[in-house]
Amino acid sequence: MPGTTRTVYADESHSTGENLLDPAQPVFCAAAVYVDDGLAQQVVDAVRAKLPSGHGEPKYTALSKTPHGRAALLSAFDSLSGATIQAYVAHKQFMITTKMIDVLVVELAHETGYNMYADGAAIALANLLHAGGRLLGDATSFDRLLQTFVDAARKRTRASADDLFAAISAYQATTKPEFSEVSGLLQYTRTQADSIIAEIASGRVLDNLDPAVPCLVEACRGMARAIGDFALIHDESKTLARHAEQLLAVHELEDPARPGQLLERLPLTSIGFSDSSTVPQLQIADWVAGAVRQWAAQKATRLADPFAEELEALAMTWCLGGIWPDLSVVENPRRLEPELPDRT
């Protein structure tokens, strides 16, 4: 109906906040669904009918553990062929290396007038560090470096810049000559580390490592390409509630990758929160997020997971992409798109 605002529902799977090194949860996923009220209720009711009485809310984690639950999920997904579904994932350990490069090395380069985003150098360096970190230096020392960075970048932990640079130096002492130039860039970023740690400690920077916001943003952008602007309802989330106002006004903020330009407007007319137990679309969003996350986790860990393999065709259809390692960007950098000429 003309003039009617569409409503999209979103949820996430395996959120550990800024704790990006939980070995049991290596991948995060945000998912957004646009599905008719009647169809959503019908699909959820059909799943409930396949479960024992008293089962409670049919969450993905519980459903995916039993044969009956997995069959119910696959049947539900088959019924959603007419829905619009978008998902975005984050490889949590890779996100640590991207953040280290972003807040340390990229900031150092920026002070010299070099924009590492413009020519793809930032993402290429993050991929080199992620891929070579444990292979071309001592694996235990590299893991300790990642953990110390996470601790230093979280407000509630007490790792200092001194701790971080002790970990950087300890790791650097173990690297092979061909890799020491890559990892060694971190040693020149003490000023940048002092700055970002102070910003986090003061509360001016919140949830710096949490993948919830960047993944949701990308899922929403993908949804908008399919249906246009929409109102967003998300399952209850303290992190997203803290950032809701900023997300609605993101187009008023400067784009760090394009100095002097503003960020692109998000296609959201409003952001609200609700309880998934009472909203069938949020239950479906939970299932989608869980399915895509399980498929992606199998890719990340390379551990056998027959159900993840069954989900692959659907997951690949729904998943827009992710914060994910890709060594191809080292030889073929992902440069920023050139600015279009002014046609006005």
Tab-separated table of C-alpha atoms in Angstrom:
chain	number	residue	atom	x	y	z
A	1	MET	CA	0.000	0.000	0.000
A	2	PRO	CA	1.470	3.389	-0.975
A	3	GLY	CA	2.714	5.344	2.000
A	4	THR	CA	2.827	2.306	4.306
A	5	THR	CA	6.088	1.861	6.209
A	6	ARG	CA	7.459	-1.661	5.972
A	7	THR	CA	8.699	-3.324	9.151
A	8	VAL	CA	11.811	-5.490	9.232
A	9	TYR	CA	12.726	-7.721	12.172
A	10	ALA	CA	16.281	-8.553	13.212
A	11	ASP	CA	18.179	-10.729	15.639
A	12	GLU	CA	21.707	-11.973	16.190
A	13	SER	CA	23.423	-15.248	16.984
A	14	HIS	CA	26.378	-15.989	19.272
A	15	SER	CA	26.872	-12.524	20.624
A	16	THR	CA	29.723	-12.370	23.119
A	17	GLY	CA	29.933	-8.593	23.027
A	18	GLU	CA	33.537	-7.423	22.965
A	19	ASN	CA	34.849	-10.806	24.118
A	20	LEU	CA	35.951	-11.883	20.656
A	21	LEU	CA	38.115	-14.797	21.764
A	22	ASP	CA	35.498	-17.193	23.124
A	23	PRO	CA	36.649	-20.451	21.455
A	24	ALA	CA	33.135	-21.924	21.627
A	25	GLN	CA	31.645	-19.034	19.632
A	26	PRO	CA	34.051	-18.036	16.845
A	27	VAL	CA	31.449	-16.415	14.552
A	28	PHE	CA	28.754	-13.774	15.040
A	29	CYS	CA	25.767	-13.249	12.755
A	30	ALA	CA	23.142	-10.522	12.424
A	31	ALA	CA	20.033	-11.326	10.382
A	32	ALA	CA	17.103	-9.247	9.163
A	33	VAL	CA	13.827	-10.620	7.792
A	34	TYR	CA	10.888	-9.051	6.001
A	35	VAL	CA	7.982	-11.470	6.071
A	36	ASP	CA	4.198	-11.110	6.073
A	37	ASP	CA	2.535	-11.320	9.512
A	38	GLY	CA	0.281	-14.187	8.491
A	39	LEU	CA	3.059	-16.260	6.946
A	40	ALA	CA	5.346	-15.635	9.917
A	41	GLN	CA	2.722	-16.867	12.379
A	42	GLN	CA	1.944	-19.868	10.203
A	43	VAL	CA	5.605	-20.871	9.980
A	44	VAL	CA	6.208	-20.516	13.720
A	45	ASP	CA	3.023	-22.420	14.561
A	46	ALA	CA	4.092	-25.244	12.239
A	47	VAL	CA	7.424	-25.544	14.035
A	48	ARG	CA	5.764	-25.527	17.458
A	49	ALA	CA	3.412	-28.295	16.316
A	50	LYS	CA	6.401	-30.538	15.605
A	51	LEU	CA	7.822	-30.107	19.123
A	52	PRO	CA	6.908	-31.820	22.397
A	53	SER	CA	4.336	-29.982	24.521
A	54	GLY	CA	5.914	-27.622	27.027
A	55	HIS	CA	8.989	-27.111	24.851
A	56	GLY	CA	8.875	-23.339	25.342
A	57	GLU	CA	10.102	-20.750	22.839
A	58	PRO	CA	11.633	-22.584	19.863
A	59	LYS	CA	15.080	-20.966	19.859
A	60	TYR	CA	17.588	-21.976	17.214
A	61	THR	CA	20.176	-23.273	19.683
A	62	ALA	CA	17.735	-25.817	21.120
A	63	LEU	CA	16.150	-26.769	17.795
A	64	SER	CA	19.466	-27.409	16.063
A	65	LYS	CA	20.516	-29.989	18.664
A	66	THR	CA	17.856	-32.610	17.915
A	67	PRO	CA	16.802	-34.453	14.732
A	68	HIS	CA	13.177	-33.311	15.146
A	69	GLY	CA	14.275	-29.721	15.705
A	70	ARG	CA	16.580	-29.706	12.682
A	71	ALA	CA	13.816	-31.152	10.500
A	72	ALA	CA	11.415	-28.488	11.774
A	73	LEU	CA	13.941	-25.745	10.932
A	74	LEU	CA	14.499	-27.020	7.397
A	75	SER	CA	10.743	-27.231	6.841
A	76	ALA	CA	10.313	-23.675	8.146
A	77	PHE	CA	13.068	-22.352	5.901
A	78	ASP	CA	11.463	-24.049	2.906
A	79	SER	CA	8.218	-22.197	3.710
A	80	LEU	CA	10.018	-18.842	3.673
A	81	SER	CA	10.856	-18.813	-0.026
A	82	GLY	CA	8.788	-15.635	-0.506
A	83	ALA	CA	10.375	-13.742	2.393
A	84	THR	CA	13.223	-11.241	2.063
A	85	ILE	CA	16.144	-12.317	4.235
A	86	GLN	CA	19.576	-10.740	4.683
A	87	ALA	CA	22.429	-11.723	6.991
A	88	TYR	CA	25.961	-10.548	7.727
A	89	VAL	CA	28.638	-12.428	9.659
A	90	ALA	CA	31.813	-11.625	11.585
A	91	HIS	CA	34.815	-13.914	12.038
A	92	LYS	CA	35.604	-12.758	15.557
A	93	GLN	CA	39.349	-13.409	15.628
A	94	PHE	CA	39.792	-11.700	12.266
A	95	MET	CA	37.827	-8.749	13.610
A	96	ILE	CA	40.513	-8.309	16.283
A	97	THR	CA	43.237	-7.914	13.672
A	98	THR	CA	41.096	-5.507	11.624
A	99	LYS	CA	40.503	-3.412	14.743
A	100	MET	CA	44.184	-3.384	15.642
A	101	ILE	CA	44.996	-2.090	12.178
A	102	ASP	CA	42.092	0.401	12.205
A	103	VAL	CA	42.710	2.064	15.553
A	104	LEU	CA	46.505	1.857	15.561
A	105	VAL	CA	48.192	1.641	12.155
A	106	VAL	CA	45.525	3.441	10.113
A	107	GLU	CA	45.525	6.296	12.618
A	108	LEU	CA	49.313	6.518	12.481
A	109	ALA	CA	49.197	6.664	8.669
A	110	HIS	CA	46.423	9.261	8.761
A	111	GLU	CA	48.712	11.616	10.676
A	112	THR	CA	51.141	11.495	7.759
A	113	GLY	CA	48.365	12.219	5.245
A	114	TYR	CA	48.048	8.626	3.993
A	115	ASN	CA	44.510	7.151	3.826
A	116	MET	CA	44.980	3.377	4.089
A	117	TYR	CA	41.317	2.768	3.275
A	118	ALA	CA	41.524	4.515	-0.085
A	119	ASP	CA	43.893	2.030	-1.722
A	120	GLY	CA	42.870	-1.094	0.199
A	121	ALA	CA	46.034	-1.165	2.305
A	122	ALA	CA	44.166	-1.383	5.625
A	123	ILE	CA	42.215	-4.539	4.813
A	124	ALA	CA	45.225	-6.076	3.057
A	125	LEU	CA	47.414	-5.532	6.128
A	126	ALA	CA	44.742	-6.965	8.434
A	127	ASN	CA	44.589	-10.093	6.285
A	128	LEU	CA	48.367	-10.476	6.280
A	129	LEU	CA	48.493	-10.149	10.055
A	130	HIS	CA	45.645	-12.611	10.558
A	131	ALA	CA	46.981	-15.204	8.129
A	132	GLY	CA	50.634	-15.000	9.167
A	133	GLY	CA	50.368	-14.228	12.843
A	134	ARG	CA	50.421	-17.771	14.178
A	135	LEU	CA	52.434	-19.276	11.307
A	136	LEU	CA	55.309	-16.810	11.017
A	137	GLY	CA	55.738	-16.098	14.715
A	138	ASP	CA	55.194	-17.926	17.971
A	139	ALA	CA	51.527	-18.944	18.104
A	140	THR	CA	51.233	-18.588	21.885
A	141	SER	CA	52.756	-15.110	21.783
A	142	PHE	CA	50.429	-14.065	18.978
A	143	ASP	CA	47.393	-15.336	20.878
A	144	ARG	CA	48.584	-13.415	23.937
A	145	LEU	CA	48.904	-10.273	21.807
A	146	LEU	CA	45.316	-10.649	20.556
A	147	GLN	CA	44.015	-11.214	24.086
A	148	THR	CA	45.927	-8.223	25.455
A	149	PHE	CA	44.563	-5.986	22.705
A	150	VAL	CA	41.016	-7.153	23.479
A	151	ASP	CA	41.579	-6.487	27.178
A	152	ALA	CA	43.041	-3.033	26.479
A	153	ALA	CA	40.173	-2.119	24.151
A	154	ARG	CA	37.411	-3.006	26.625
A	155	LYS	CA	36.320	-0.526	29.246
A	156	ARG	CA	35.767	-3.117	31.966
A	157	THR	CA	39.200	-4.718	31.723
A	158	ARG	CA	42.461	-3.323	33.025
A	159	ALA	CA	45.130	-4.041	30.431
A	160	SER	CA	47.135	-0.879	29.810
A	161	ALA	CA	49.075	0.452	26.866
A	162	ASP	CA	52.190	-0.793	28.659
A	163	ASP	CA	50.720	-4.305	28.735
A	164	LEU	CA	49.798	-4.094	25.065
A	165	PHE	CA	53.228	-2.962	23.948
A	166	ALA	CA	54.926	-5.578	26.096
A	167	ALA	CA	52.835	-8.175	24.240
A	168	ILE	CA	53.677	-6.586	20.876
A	169	SER	CA	57.408	-6.650	21.664
A	170	ALA	CA	57.285	-10.222	22.956
A	171	TYR	CA	55.569	-11.378	19.793
A	172	GLN	CA	57.808	-9.344	17.499
A	173	ALA	CA	60.864	-11.051	18.967
A	174	THR	CA	59.539	-14.401	17.688
A	175	THR	CA	58.616	-13.461	14.112
A	176	LYS	CA	60.432	-14.723	11.042
A	177	PRO	CA	62.357	-12.102	9.053
A	178	GLU	CA	59.898	-12.126	6.145
A	179	PHE	CA	57.030	-11.248	8.500
A	180	SER	CA	58.674	-8.896	10.980
A	181	GLU	CA	58.090	-5.868	8.742
A	182	VAL	CA	54.328	-6.544	8.735
A	183	SER	CA	53.900	-7.125	12.467
A	184	GLY	CA	56.549	-4.533	13.318
A	185	LEU	CA	54.290	-1.668	12.238
A	186	LEU	CA	52.433	-2.087	15.519
A	187	GLN	CA	55.521	-1.048	17.458
A	188	TYR	CA	55.291	2.509	16.129
A	189	THR	CA	51.723	3.112	17.331
A	190	ARG	CA	52.174	3.871	21.034
A	191	THR	CA	50.675	7.366	20.719
A	192	GLN	CA	47.632	5.991	18.930
A	193	ALA	CA	47.224	3.238	21.529
A	194	ASP	CA	47.378	5.736	24.389
A	195	SER	CA	44.720	7.824	22.645
A	196	ILE	CA	42.183	5.069	21.926
A	197	ILE	CA	42.596	3.442	25.350
A	198	ALA	CA	41.957	6.818	27.016
A	199	GLU	CA	38.864	7.346	24.836
A	200	ILE	CA	37.501	3.943	25.830
A	201	ALA	CA	38.284	4.441	29.530
A	202	SER	CA	36.458	7.790	29.494
A	203	GLY	CA	33.330	6.276	27.974
A	204	ARG	CA	33.538	8.416	24.838
A	205	VAL	CA	34.014	5.260	22.756
A	206	LEU	CA	31.594	2.420	23.497
A	207	ASP	CA	31.422	-1.174	22.271
A	208	ASN	CA	34.477	-0.653	20.088
A	209	LEU	CA	34.995	-4.383	19.461
A	210	ASP	CA	31.374	-5.528	19.417
A	211	PRO	CA	30.362	-6.776	15.934
A	212	ALA	CA	26.638	-6.204	16.590
A	213	VAL	CA	26.426	-2.688	15.154
A	214	PRO	CA	28.575	-3.071	11.997
A	215	CYS	CA	26.952	-6.386	11.074
A	216	LEU	CA	23.421	-5.067	11.608
A	217	VAL	CA	24.224	-1.984	9.532
A	218	GLU	CA	25.291	-4.116	6.580
A	219	ALA	CA	22.264	-6.411	6.896
A	220	CYS	CA	20.011	-3.342	6.885
A	221	ARG	CA	21.730	-1.854	3.854
A	222	GLY	CA	21.199	-5.108	2.009
A	223	MET	CA	17.547	-5.198	3.030
A	224	ALA	CA	17.031	-1.634	1.806
A	225	ARG	CA	18.345	-2.546	-1.634
A	226	ALA	CA	15.528	-5.082	-1.820
A	227	ILE	CA	12.578	-3.245	-0.226
A	228	GLY	CA	13.555	0.403	0.363
A	229	ASP	CA	13.312	2.248	3.694
A	230	PHE	CA	11.790	0.454	6.669
A	231	ALA	CA	11.147	0.522	10.407
A	232	LEU	CA	13.384	-1.885	12.330
A	233	ILE	CA	12.342	-4.037	15.281
A	234	HIS	CA	15.200	-5.901	16.959
A	235	ASP	CA	15.166	-8.462	19.734
A	236	GLU	CA	16.096	-6.844	23.056
A	237	SER	CA	19.730	-5.683	22.920
A	238	LYS	CA	21.495	-3.332	25.320
A	239	THR	CA	24.304	-2.721	22.844
A	240	LEU	CA	22.021	-1.717	19.992
A	241	ALA	CA	19.809	0.339	22.298
A	242	ARG	CA	22.883	2.378	23.255
A	243	HIS	CA	23.578	3.088	19.589
A	244	ALA	CA	20.041	3.452	18.212
A	245	GLU	CA	20.005	7.244	18.191
A	246	GLN	CA	23.412	7.405	16.539
A	247	LEU	CA	22.367	4.908	13.857
A	248	LEU	CA	19.373	7.029	12.909
A	249	ALA	CA	21.624	10.082	12.559
A	250	VAL	CA	24.705	8.366	11.116
A	251	HIS	CA	24.517	10.474	7.952
A	252	GLU	CA	25.477	13.498	10.050
A	253	LEU	CA	28.852	11.960	10.983
A	254	GLU	CA	32.113	12.159	9.046
A	255	ASP	CA	33.169	9.015	7.204
A	256	PRO	CA	36.565	7.954	8.626
A	257	ALA	CA	37.436	6.294	5.323
A	258	ARG	CA	36.611	9.417	3.294
A	259	PRO	CA	37.860	12.506	5.137
A	260	GLY	CA	35.646	15.525	4.589
A	261	GLN	CA	32.622	13.454	3.569
A	262	LEU	CA	29.655	12.225	5.577
A	263	LEU	CA	28.610	8.642	6.122
A	264	GLU	CA	25.812	7.261	3.991
A	265	ARG	CA	22.347	7.503	5.509
A	266	LEU	CA	20.903	4.279	6.891
A	267	PRO	CA	17.540	3.251	5.403
A	268	LEU	CA	15.797	3.233	8.809
A	269	THR	CA	12.729	5.279	9.701
A	270	SER	CA	12.831	4.097	13.331
A	271	ILE	CA	14.452	1.506	15.608
A	272	GLY	CA	12.475	-0.369	18.255
A	273	PHE	CA	12.922	-3.445	20.425
A	274	SER	CA	10.628	-6.308	21.357
A	275	ASP	CA	10.560	-9.766	22.942
A	276	SER	CA	11.108	-12.602	20.488
A	277	SER	CA	8.757	-14.872	22.443
A	278	THR	CA	5.798	-12.715	21.391
A	279	VAL	CA	6.798	-11.756	17.824
A	280	PRO	CA	6.950	-14.570	15.237
A	281	GLN	CA	9.185	-12.591	12.870
A	282	LEU	CA	11.789	-12.236	15.627
A	283	GLN	CA	11.696	-15.990	16.159
A	284	ILE	CA	12.314	-16.453	12.445
A	285	ALA	CA	15.164	-13.911	12.583
A	286	ASP	CA	16.684	-15.953	15.423
A	287	TRP	CA	16.508	-19.108	13.282
A	288	VAL	CA	18.049	-17.405	10.260
A	289	ALA	CA	20.855	-15.838	12.302
A	290	GLY	CA	21.576	-19.173	13.938
A	291	ALA	CA	21.587	-21.079	10.662
A	292	VAL	CA	23.894	-18.666	8.854
A	293	ARG	CA	26.169	-18.479	11.896
A	294	GLN	CA	26.379	-22.299	12.145
A	295	TRP	CA	27.255	-22.568	8.460
A	296	ALA	CA	29.865	-19.810	8.726
A	297	ALA	CA	31.350	-21.283	11.912
A	298	GLN	CA	31.932	-24.560	10.119
A	299	LYS	CA	33.802	-22.628	7.420
A	300	ALA	CA	35.861	-20.812	10.050
A	301	THR	CA	36.803	-23.860	12.125
A	302	ARG	CA	36.796	-26.482	9.345
A	303	LEU	CA	35.288	-28.929	11.805
A	304	ALA	CA	32.836	-31.534	10.524
A	305	ASP	CA	29.223	-30.374	10.873
A	306	PRO	CA	26.687	-32.274	8.733
A	307	PHE	CA	23.817	-29.899	9.553
A	308	ALA	CA	25.917	-26.891	8.549
A	309	GLU	CA	26.439	-28.583	5.195
A	310	GLU	CA	22.679	-29.042	4.823
A	311	LEU	CA	22.218	-25.336	5.517
A	312	GLU	CA	24.842	-24.195	3.016
A	313	ALA	CA	22.585	-23.495	0.015
A	314	LEU	CA	20.221	-21.364	2.088
A	315	ALA	CA	22.981	-19.633	4.014
A	316	MET	CA	24.798	-18.650	0.854
A	317	THR	CA	21.567	-17.184	-0.516
A	318	TRP	CA	20.923	-15.135	2.635
A	319	CYS	CA	24.468	-14.055	3.551
A	320	LEU	CA	25.568	-10.733	2.062
A	321	GLY	CA	29.153	-11.111	3.228
A	322	GLY	CA	31.045	-10.457	6.387
A	323	ILE	CA	34.022	-9.256	8.342
A	324	TRP	CA	35.939	-12.232	7.066
A	325	PRO	CA	39.534	-13.076	6.149
A	326	ASP	CA	40.296	-13.018	2.435
A	327	LEU	CA	43.929	-13.126	1.322
A	328	SER	CA	42.960	-12.277	-2.256
A	329	VAL	CA	42.735	-8.615	-1.214
A	330	VAL	CA	46.502	-8.560	-0.701
A	331	GLU	CA	47.193	-8.935	-4.423
A	332	ASN	CA	43.936	-7.279	-5.514
A	333	PRO	CA	43.213	-4.525	-2.968
A	334	ARG	CA	39.624	-3.425	-2.434
A	335	ARG	CA	39.915	0.248	-3.165
A	336	LEU	CA	37.218	2.739	-2.335
A	337	GLU	CA	34.880	3.460	-5.222
A	338	PRO	CA	35.806	6.709	-7.022
A	339	GLU	CA	33.525	9.650	-6.419
A	340	LEU	CA	30.924	10.136	-9.139
A	341	PRO	CA	31.077	13.478	-10.929
A	342	ASP	CA	28.629	16.109	-9.753
A	343	ARG	CA	25.668	16.003	-12.177
A	344	THR	CA	23.767	18.935	-10.689
